[in-house]
Coordinates of C-alpha atoms and ligand atoms in Angstrom, one line a residue:
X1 CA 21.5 -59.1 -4.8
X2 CA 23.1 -57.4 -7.7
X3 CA 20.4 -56.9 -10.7
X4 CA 20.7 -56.7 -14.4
X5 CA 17.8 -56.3 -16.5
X6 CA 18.0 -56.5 -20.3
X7 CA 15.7 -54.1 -22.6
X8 CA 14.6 -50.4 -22.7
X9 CA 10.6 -50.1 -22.5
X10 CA 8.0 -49.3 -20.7
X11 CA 8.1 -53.1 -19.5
X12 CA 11.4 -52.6 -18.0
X13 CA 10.8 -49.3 -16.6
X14 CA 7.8 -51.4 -14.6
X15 CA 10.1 -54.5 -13.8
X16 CA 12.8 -51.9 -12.6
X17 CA 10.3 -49.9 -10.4
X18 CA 9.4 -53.0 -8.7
X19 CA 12.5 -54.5 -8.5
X20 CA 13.9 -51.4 -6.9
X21 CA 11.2 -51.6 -4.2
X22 CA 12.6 -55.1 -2.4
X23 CA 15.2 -55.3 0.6
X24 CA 16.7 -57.9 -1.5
X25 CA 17.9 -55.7 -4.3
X26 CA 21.6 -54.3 -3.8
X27 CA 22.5 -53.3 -7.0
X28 CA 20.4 -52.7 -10.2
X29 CA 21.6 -51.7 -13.7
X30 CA 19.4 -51.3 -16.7
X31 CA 20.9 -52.3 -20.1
X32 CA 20.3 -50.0 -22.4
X33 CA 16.9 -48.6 -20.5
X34 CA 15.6 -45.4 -21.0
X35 CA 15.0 -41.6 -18.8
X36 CA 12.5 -43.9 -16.6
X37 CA 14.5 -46.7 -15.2
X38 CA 17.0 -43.8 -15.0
X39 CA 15.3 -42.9 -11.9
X40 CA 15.5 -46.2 -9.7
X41 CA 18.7 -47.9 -11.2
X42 CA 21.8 -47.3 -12.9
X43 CA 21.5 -47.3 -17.0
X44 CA 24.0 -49.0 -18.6
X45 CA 25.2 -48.0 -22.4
X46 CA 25.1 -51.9 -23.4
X47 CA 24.1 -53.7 -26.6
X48 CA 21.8 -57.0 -24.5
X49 CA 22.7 -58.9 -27.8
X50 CA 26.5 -58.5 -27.2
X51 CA 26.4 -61.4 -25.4
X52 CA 30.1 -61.2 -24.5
X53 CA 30.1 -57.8 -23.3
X54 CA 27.0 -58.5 -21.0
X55 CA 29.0 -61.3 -19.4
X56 CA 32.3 -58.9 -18.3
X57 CA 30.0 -56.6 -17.5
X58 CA 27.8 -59.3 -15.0
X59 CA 31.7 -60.5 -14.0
X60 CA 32.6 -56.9 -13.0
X61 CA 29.8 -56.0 -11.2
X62 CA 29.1 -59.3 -9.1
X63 CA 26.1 -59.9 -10.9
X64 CA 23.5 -62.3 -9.1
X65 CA 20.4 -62.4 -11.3
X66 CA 20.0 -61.4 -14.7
X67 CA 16.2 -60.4 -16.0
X68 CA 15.6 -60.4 -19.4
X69 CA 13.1 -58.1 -20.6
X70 CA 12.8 -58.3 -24.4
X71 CA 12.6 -61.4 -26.6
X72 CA 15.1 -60.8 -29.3
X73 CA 18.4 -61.7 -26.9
X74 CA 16.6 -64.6 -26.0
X75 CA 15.8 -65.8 -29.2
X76 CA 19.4 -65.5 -30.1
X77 CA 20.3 -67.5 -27.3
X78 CA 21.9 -65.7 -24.3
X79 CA 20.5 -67.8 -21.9
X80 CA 22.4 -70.3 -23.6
X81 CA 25.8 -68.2 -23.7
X82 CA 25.8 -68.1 -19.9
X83 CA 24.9 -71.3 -18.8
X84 CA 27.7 -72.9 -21.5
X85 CA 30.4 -70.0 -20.0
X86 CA 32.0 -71.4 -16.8
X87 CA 32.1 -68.0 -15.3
X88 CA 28.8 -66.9 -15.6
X89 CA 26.8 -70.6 -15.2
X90 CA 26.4 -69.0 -11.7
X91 CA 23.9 -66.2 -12.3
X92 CA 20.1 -66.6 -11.7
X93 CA 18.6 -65.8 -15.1
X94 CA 14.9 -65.3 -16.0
X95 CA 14.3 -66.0 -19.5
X96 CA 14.7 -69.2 -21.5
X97 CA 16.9 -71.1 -23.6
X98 CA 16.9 -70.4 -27.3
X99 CA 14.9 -73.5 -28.3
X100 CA 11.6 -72.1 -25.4
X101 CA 12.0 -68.7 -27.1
X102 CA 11.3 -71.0 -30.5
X103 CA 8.1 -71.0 -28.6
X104 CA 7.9 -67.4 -29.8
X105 CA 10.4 -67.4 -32.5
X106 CA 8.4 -69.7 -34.9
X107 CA 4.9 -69.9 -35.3
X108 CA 5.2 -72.9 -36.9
X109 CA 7.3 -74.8 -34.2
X110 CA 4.3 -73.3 -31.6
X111 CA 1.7 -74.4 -34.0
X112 CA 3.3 -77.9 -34.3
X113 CA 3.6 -77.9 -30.2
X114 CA -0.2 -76.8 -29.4
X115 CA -1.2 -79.4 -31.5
X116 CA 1.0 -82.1 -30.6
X117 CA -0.1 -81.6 -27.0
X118 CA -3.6 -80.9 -27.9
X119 CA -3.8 -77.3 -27.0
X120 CA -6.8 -75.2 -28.3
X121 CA -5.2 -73.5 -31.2
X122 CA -7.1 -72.3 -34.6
X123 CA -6.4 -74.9 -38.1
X124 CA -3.3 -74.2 -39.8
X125 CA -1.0 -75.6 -42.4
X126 CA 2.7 -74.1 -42.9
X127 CA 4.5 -73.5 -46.4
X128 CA 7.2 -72.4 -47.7
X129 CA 9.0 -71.4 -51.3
X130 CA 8.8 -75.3 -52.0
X131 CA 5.1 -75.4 -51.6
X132 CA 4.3 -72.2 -52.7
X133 CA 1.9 -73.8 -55.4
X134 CA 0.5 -75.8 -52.7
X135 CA -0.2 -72.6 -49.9
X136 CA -2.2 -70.7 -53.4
X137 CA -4.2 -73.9 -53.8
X138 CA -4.9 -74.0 -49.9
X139 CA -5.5 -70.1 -49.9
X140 CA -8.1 -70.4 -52.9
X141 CA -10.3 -73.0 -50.5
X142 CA -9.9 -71.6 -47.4
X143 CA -12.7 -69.7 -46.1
X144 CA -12.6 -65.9 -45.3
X145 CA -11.0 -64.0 -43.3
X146 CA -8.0 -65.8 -43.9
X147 CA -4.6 -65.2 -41.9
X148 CA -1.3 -65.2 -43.2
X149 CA 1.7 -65.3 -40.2
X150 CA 5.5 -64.9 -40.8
X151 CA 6.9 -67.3 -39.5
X152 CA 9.8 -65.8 -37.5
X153 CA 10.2 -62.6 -35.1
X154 CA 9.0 -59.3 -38.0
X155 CA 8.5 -57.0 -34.8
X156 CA 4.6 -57.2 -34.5
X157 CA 4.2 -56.8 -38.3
X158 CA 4.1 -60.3 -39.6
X159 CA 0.6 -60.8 -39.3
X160 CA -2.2 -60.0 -42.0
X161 CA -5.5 -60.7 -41.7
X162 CA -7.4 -61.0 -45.3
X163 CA -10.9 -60.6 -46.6
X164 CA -10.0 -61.1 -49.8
X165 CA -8.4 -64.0 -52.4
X166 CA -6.2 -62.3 -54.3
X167 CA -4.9 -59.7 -51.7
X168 CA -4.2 -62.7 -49.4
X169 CA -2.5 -64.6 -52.8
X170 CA -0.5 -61.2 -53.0
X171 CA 0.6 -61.0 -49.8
X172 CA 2.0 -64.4 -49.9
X173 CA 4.2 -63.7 -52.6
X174 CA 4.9 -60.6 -50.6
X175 CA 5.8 -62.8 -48.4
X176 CA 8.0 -65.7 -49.6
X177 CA 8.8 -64.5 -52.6
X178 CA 10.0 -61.4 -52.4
X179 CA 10.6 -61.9 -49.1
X180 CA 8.8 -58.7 -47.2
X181 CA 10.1 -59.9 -44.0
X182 CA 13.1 -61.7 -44.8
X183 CA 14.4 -64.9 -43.5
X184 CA 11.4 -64.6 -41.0
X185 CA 8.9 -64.3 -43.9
X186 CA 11.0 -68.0 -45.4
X187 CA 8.1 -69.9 -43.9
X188 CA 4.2 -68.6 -43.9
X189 CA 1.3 -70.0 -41.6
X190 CA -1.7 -70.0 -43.0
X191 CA -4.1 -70.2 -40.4
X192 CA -8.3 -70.1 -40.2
X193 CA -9.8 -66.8 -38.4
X194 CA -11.0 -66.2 -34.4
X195 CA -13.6 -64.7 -33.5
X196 CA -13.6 -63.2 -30.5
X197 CA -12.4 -60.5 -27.8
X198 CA -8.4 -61.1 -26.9
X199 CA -6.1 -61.5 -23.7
X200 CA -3.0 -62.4 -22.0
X201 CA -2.5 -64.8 -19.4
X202 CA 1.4 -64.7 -18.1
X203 CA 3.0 -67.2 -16.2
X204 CA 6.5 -67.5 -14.2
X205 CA 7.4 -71.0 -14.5
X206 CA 11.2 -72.1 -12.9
X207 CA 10.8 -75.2 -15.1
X208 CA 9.0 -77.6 -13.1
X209 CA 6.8 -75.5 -11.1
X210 CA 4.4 -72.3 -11.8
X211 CA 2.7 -69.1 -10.9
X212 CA 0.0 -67.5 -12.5
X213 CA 0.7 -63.9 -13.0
X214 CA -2.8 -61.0 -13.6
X215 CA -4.1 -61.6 -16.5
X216 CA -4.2 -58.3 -19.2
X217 CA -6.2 -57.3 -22.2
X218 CA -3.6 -54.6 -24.4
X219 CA -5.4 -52.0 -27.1
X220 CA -3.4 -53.1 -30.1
X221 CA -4.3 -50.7 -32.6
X222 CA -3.9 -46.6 -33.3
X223 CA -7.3 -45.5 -34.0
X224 CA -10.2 -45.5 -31.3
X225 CA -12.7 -48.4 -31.5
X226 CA -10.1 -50.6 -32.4
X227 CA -9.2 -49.0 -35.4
X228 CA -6.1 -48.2 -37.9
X229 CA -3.0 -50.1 -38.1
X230 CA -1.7 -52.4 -35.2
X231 CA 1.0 -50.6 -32.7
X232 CA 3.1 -52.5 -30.2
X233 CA 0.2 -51.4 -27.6
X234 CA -1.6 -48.3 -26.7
X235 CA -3.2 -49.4 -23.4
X236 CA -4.1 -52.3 -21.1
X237 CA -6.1 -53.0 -18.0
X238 CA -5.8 -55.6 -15.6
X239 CA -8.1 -57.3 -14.4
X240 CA -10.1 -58.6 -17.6
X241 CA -13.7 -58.7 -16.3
X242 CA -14.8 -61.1 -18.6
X243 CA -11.8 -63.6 -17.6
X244 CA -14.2 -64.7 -14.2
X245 CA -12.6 -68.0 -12.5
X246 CA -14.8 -70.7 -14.8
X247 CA -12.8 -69.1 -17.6
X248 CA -9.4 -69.0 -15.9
X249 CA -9.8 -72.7 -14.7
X250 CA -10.1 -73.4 -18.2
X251 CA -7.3 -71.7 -19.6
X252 CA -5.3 -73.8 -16.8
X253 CA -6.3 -76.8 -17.3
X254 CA -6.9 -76.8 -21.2
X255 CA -3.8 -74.2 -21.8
X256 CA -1.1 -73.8 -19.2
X257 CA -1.2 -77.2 -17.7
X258 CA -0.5 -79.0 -21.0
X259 CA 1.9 -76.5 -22.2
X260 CA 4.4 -77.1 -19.2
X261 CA 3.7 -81.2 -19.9
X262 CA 4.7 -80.1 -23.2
X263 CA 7.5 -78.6 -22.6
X264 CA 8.6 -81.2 -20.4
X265 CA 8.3 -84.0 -23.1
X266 CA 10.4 -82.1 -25.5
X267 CA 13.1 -81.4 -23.3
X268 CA 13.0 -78.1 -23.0
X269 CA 13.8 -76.6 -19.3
X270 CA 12.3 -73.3 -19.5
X271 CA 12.7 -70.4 -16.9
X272 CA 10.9 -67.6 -17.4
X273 CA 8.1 -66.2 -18.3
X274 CA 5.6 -67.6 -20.5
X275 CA 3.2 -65.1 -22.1
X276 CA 0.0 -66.7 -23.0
X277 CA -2.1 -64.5 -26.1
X278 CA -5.4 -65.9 -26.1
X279 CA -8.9 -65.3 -27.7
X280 CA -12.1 -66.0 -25.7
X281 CA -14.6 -67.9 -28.5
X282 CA -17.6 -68.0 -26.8
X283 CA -16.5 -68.5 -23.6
X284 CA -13.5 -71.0 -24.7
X285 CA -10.0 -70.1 -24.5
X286 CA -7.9 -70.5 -27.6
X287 CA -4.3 -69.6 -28.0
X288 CA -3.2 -67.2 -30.9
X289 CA 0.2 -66.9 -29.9
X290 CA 3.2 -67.6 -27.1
X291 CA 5.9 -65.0 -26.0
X292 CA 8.7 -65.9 -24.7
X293 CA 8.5 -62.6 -22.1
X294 CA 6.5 -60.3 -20.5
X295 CA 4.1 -58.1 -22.7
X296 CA 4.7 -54.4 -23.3
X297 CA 2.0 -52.4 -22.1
X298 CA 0.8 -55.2 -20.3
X299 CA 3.6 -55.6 -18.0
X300 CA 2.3 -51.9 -16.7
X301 CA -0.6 -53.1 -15.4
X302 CA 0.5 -56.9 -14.5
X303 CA 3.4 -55.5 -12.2
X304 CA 1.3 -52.9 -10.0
X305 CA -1.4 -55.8 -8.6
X306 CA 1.7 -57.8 -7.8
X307 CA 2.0 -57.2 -4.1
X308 CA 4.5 -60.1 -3.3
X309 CA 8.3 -59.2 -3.4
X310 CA 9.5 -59.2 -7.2
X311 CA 13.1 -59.8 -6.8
X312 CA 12.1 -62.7 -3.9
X313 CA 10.0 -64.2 -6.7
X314 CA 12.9 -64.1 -9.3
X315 CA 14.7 -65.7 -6.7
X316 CA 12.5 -68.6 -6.3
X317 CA 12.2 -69.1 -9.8
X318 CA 16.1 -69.3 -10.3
X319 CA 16.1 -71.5 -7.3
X320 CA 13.4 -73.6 -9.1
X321 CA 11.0 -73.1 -5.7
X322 CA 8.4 -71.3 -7.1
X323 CA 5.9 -74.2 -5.3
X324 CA 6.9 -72.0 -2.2
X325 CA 6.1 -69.2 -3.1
X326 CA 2.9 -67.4 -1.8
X327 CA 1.9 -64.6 -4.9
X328 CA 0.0 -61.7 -3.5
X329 CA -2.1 -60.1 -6.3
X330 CA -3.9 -56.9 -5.3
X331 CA -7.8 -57.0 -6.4
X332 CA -7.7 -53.4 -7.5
X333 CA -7.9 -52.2 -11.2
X334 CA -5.2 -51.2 -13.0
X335 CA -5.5 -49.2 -16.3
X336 CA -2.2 -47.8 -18.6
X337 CA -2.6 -45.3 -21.5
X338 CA 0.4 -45.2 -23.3
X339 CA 1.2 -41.7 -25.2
X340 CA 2.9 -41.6 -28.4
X341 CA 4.5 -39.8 -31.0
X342 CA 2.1 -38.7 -34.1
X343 CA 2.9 -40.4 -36.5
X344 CA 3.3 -43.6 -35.0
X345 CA 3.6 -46.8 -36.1
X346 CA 4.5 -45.1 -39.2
X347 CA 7.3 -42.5 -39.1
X348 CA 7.5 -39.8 -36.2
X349 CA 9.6 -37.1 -35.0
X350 CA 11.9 -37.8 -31.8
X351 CA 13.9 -35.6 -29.0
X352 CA 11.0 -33.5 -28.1
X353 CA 11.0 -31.8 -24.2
X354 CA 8.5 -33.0 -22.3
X355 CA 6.8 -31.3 -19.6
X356 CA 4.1 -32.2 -16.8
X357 CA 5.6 -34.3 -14.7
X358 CA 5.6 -32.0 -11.4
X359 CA 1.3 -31.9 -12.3
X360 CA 1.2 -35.6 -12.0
X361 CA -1.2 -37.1 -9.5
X362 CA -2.0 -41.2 -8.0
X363 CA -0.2 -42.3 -10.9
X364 CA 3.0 -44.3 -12.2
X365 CA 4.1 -42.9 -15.2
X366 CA 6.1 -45.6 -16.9
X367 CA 8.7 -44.4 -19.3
X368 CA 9.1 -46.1 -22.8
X369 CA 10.6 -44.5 -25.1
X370 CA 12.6 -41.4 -23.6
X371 CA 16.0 -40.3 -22.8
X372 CA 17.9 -37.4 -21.4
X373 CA 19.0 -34.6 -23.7
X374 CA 22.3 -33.1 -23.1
X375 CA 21.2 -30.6 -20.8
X376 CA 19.3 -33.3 -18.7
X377 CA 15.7 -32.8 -20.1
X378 CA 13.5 -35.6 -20.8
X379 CA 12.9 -36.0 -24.6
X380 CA 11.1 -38.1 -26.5
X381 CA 12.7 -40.8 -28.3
X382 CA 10.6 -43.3 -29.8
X383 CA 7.0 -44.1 -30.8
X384 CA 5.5 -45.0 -27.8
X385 CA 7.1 -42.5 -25.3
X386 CA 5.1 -43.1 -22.0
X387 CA 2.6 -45.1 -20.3
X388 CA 0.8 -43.9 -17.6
X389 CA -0.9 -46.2 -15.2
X390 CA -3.4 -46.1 -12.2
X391 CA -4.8 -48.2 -9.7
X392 CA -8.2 -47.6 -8.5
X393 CA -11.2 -49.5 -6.8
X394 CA -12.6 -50.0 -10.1
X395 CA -11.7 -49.5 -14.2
X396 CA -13.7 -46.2 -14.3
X397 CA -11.7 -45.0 -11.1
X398 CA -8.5 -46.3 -12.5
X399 CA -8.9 -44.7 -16.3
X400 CA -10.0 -41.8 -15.1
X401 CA -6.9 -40.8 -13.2
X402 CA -4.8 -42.5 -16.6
X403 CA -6.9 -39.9 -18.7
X404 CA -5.8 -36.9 -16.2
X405 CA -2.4 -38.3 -16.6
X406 CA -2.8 -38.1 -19.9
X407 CA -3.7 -34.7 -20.4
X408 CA -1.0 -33.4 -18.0
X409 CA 2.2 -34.9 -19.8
X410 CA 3.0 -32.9 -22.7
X411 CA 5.0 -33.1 -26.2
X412 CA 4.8 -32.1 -29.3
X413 CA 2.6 -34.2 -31.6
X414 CA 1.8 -36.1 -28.6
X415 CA -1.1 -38.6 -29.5
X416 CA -3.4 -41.2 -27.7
X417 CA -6.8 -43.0 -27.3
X418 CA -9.0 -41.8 -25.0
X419 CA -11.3 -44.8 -25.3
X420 CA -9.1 -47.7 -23.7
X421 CA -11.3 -50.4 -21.7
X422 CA -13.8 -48.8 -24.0
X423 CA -15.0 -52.4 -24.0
X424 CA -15.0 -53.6 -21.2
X425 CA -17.0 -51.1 -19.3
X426 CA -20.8 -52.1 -18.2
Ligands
AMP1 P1 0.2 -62.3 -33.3 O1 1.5 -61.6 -33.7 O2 0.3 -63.8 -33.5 O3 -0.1 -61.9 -31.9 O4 -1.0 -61.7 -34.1 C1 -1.3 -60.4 -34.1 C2 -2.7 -60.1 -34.0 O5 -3.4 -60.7 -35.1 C3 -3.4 -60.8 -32.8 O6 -3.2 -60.1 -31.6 C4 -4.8 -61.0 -33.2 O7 -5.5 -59.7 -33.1 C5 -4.7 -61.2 -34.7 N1 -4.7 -62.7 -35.0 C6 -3.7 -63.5 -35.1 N2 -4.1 -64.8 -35.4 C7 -5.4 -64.7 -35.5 C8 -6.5 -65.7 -35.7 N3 -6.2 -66.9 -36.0 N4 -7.7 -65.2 -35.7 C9 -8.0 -63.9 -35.5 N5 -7.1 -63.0 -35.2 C10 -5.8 -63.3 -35.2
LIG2 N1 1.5 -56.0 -26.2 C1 1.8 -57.1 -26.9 C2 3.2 -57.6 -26.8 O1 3.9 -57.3 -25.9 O2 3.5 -58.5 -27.6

């Protein structure tokens, strides 16, 4: 099969690495993608929301299967462009429609789905600039911590958590008023606090049938012990220890199970992934969120334990025969720390050499953001440059060969925690 995967990250440098690994694949081209997927397929200077020039380039290449990594080109529908183009209704595609991605585009269409199919999700209400009198009224009776949610896609940035009245009354103006995130800030959930200790649970679903993919934890924030401002991801382990089968059954049967009745009901044929962010409240799952993809770092961790042929299960799923399909997950540990620049999430310095590789040992170093300089040297070239997973019998065997990792790659400013699965260790 020829190959084209959509996206740039550490996520597709993991999907292409796998990809690259089956008799199946032919072909495989990695639009934009980064020094990484550089090394096991062909990069391809593409924009993936040019939907028209993705399609002549899937046309000139005999494209069979197109992976999507990221969310935005599916929220902007290009699953939609190619099934409506006669030419290109051909191609397998993993990713859904427009209206699933609304699954992760709008937190209020998810909020109104969980509870229309009764799925564990925390109170809400949703407001806008024509009930902004009404969201300060709610706000001033809520109980704290309070959290506010852009409604549309702000990059990771559109939630705030509050512990106080008038910062949260602030930030809604912020918000809709003055519009902090633009037209995705329009609409605002407002939405009663979890407590608890938060994973992911990803499935592949072909749109009637699906698999259940590792489940992850990911290290949101900068600072060690959880601290500082929220990043895309510095870290994340598979297995999650505390996510034993009781608690998995539960997240089936209470979570995933009603979610694809759901979808069903509405309409909406989905293939793709589904990426499930959940809380564990005293031993009950409760869903904070729905992706419409595969997380980033968690894909670097998901991906390893996969043992089953990737492009074979992409296959399937385009096929819609995923009830087939026999998934073999490894039970061994797998751990990613992901480097950055300093400065990150705030502003950083970019196109610095690295060095290290050749003193790399038992791990996959999974590029994110990095690129070849003109005279063919790896640079850095965004905030989170690298993530660096292991395997090992257990989480201390696996982090401790992600810490080596760690210390061997080197950049200027390079930054990272040191203290990921901090949490989880007995
Ligand atoms: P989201 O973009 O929806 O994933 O939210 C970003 C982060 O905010 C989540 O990963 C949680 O850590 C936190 N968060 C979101 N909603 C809630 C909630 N209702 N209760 C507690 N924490 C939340
Ligand atoms: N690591 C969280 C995400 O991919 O959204």
């Amino acid at each position: 099969m020829n190959i084209l995967l959509l996206g740039a990250g550490g996520r597709e440098h993991a999907l292409a690495w796998k990809m690259a690994q089956s008799p199946l694949c032919e072909c495989l081209y990695v639009m934009p993608g980064n020094a990484g997927t550089a090394q096991v397929a062909e990069n391809v200077a593409i924009n993936p929301n040019d939907f028209t020039k993705v399609g002549e380039f899937c046309l000139a290449k005999g494209i069979d299967l197109l992976v999507v990594g990221p969310e935005e080109p599916l929220v902007k529908g290009i699953r939609d462009y190619f099934k409506t183009q006669a030419t290109l209704q051909h191609i397998g595609f993993i990713g859904p429609s427009a209206q699933g991605a609304t699954l992760e585009g709008s937190k209020d269409f998810a909020k109104q789905f969980m509870q229309k199919y009764g799925i564990p999700t925390a109170a809400y209400r949703t407001f806008d600039h024509n009930s902004l009198a009404e969201a300060q009224a709610y706000i001033a009776q809520h109980s704290l911590p309070i959290v506010l949610k852009a409604d549309g896609l702000a990059a990771g940035k559109g939630v705030v958590i509050l512990n106080d009245y008038a910062e949260a009354q602030a930030i809604l103006q912020e918000m809709i008023v003055a519009q902090k995130f633009g037209q995705a800030g329009a609409k605002v959930v407002i939405e009663e606090f979890l407590s608890g200790i938060e994973l992911s649970v990803f499935v592949l679903t072909d749109g009637e049938n699906y698999q259940i993919l590792p489940e992850a934890k990911d290290y949101k924030r900068i600072g060690e012990g959880d601290t500082g401002l929220n990043t895309g991801g510095m870290g994340a382990v598979s297995p999650v220890p505390f996510a034993d089968s009781t608690f998995l059954q539960k997240v089936e049967s209470q979570i995933i199970q009603p979610t694809m009745q759901g979808l069903k009901s509405e309409g909406i044929d989905y293939q793709g992934f589904i990426f499930f962010g959940l809380i564990n409240v005293a031993g009950e799952p409760w869903v904070i969120e729905y992706n419409a993809r595969m997380g980033d770092p968690e894909t670097e961790v998901v991906i390893p334990r996969i043992e089953s042929d990737l492009v074979a299960l992409f296959a399937a799923t385009a096929a819609r025969k995923l009830q087939d399909f026999e998934l073999k997950i490894s039970p061994q540990t797998a751990t990613t720390i992901m480097l950055v620049s300093g400065g990150y999430p705030e502003d950083y310095e970019k196109n610095k050499p690295m060095s290290g590789f050749e003193n790399l040992q038992e791990v996959i170093p999974f590029h994110a953001g990095t690129s070849l300089n003109t005279d063919n040297q790896v640079v850095t070239s965004g905030g989170r440059v690298i993530a660096l997973t292991a395997l090992g019998n257990n989480l201390t065997e696996a982090l401790q060969k992600s810490q080596q990792a760690a210390e061997a790659i080197q950049f200027d400013k390079k930054y990272y925690r040191r203290d990921i699965g901090f949490d989880l260790q007995k």
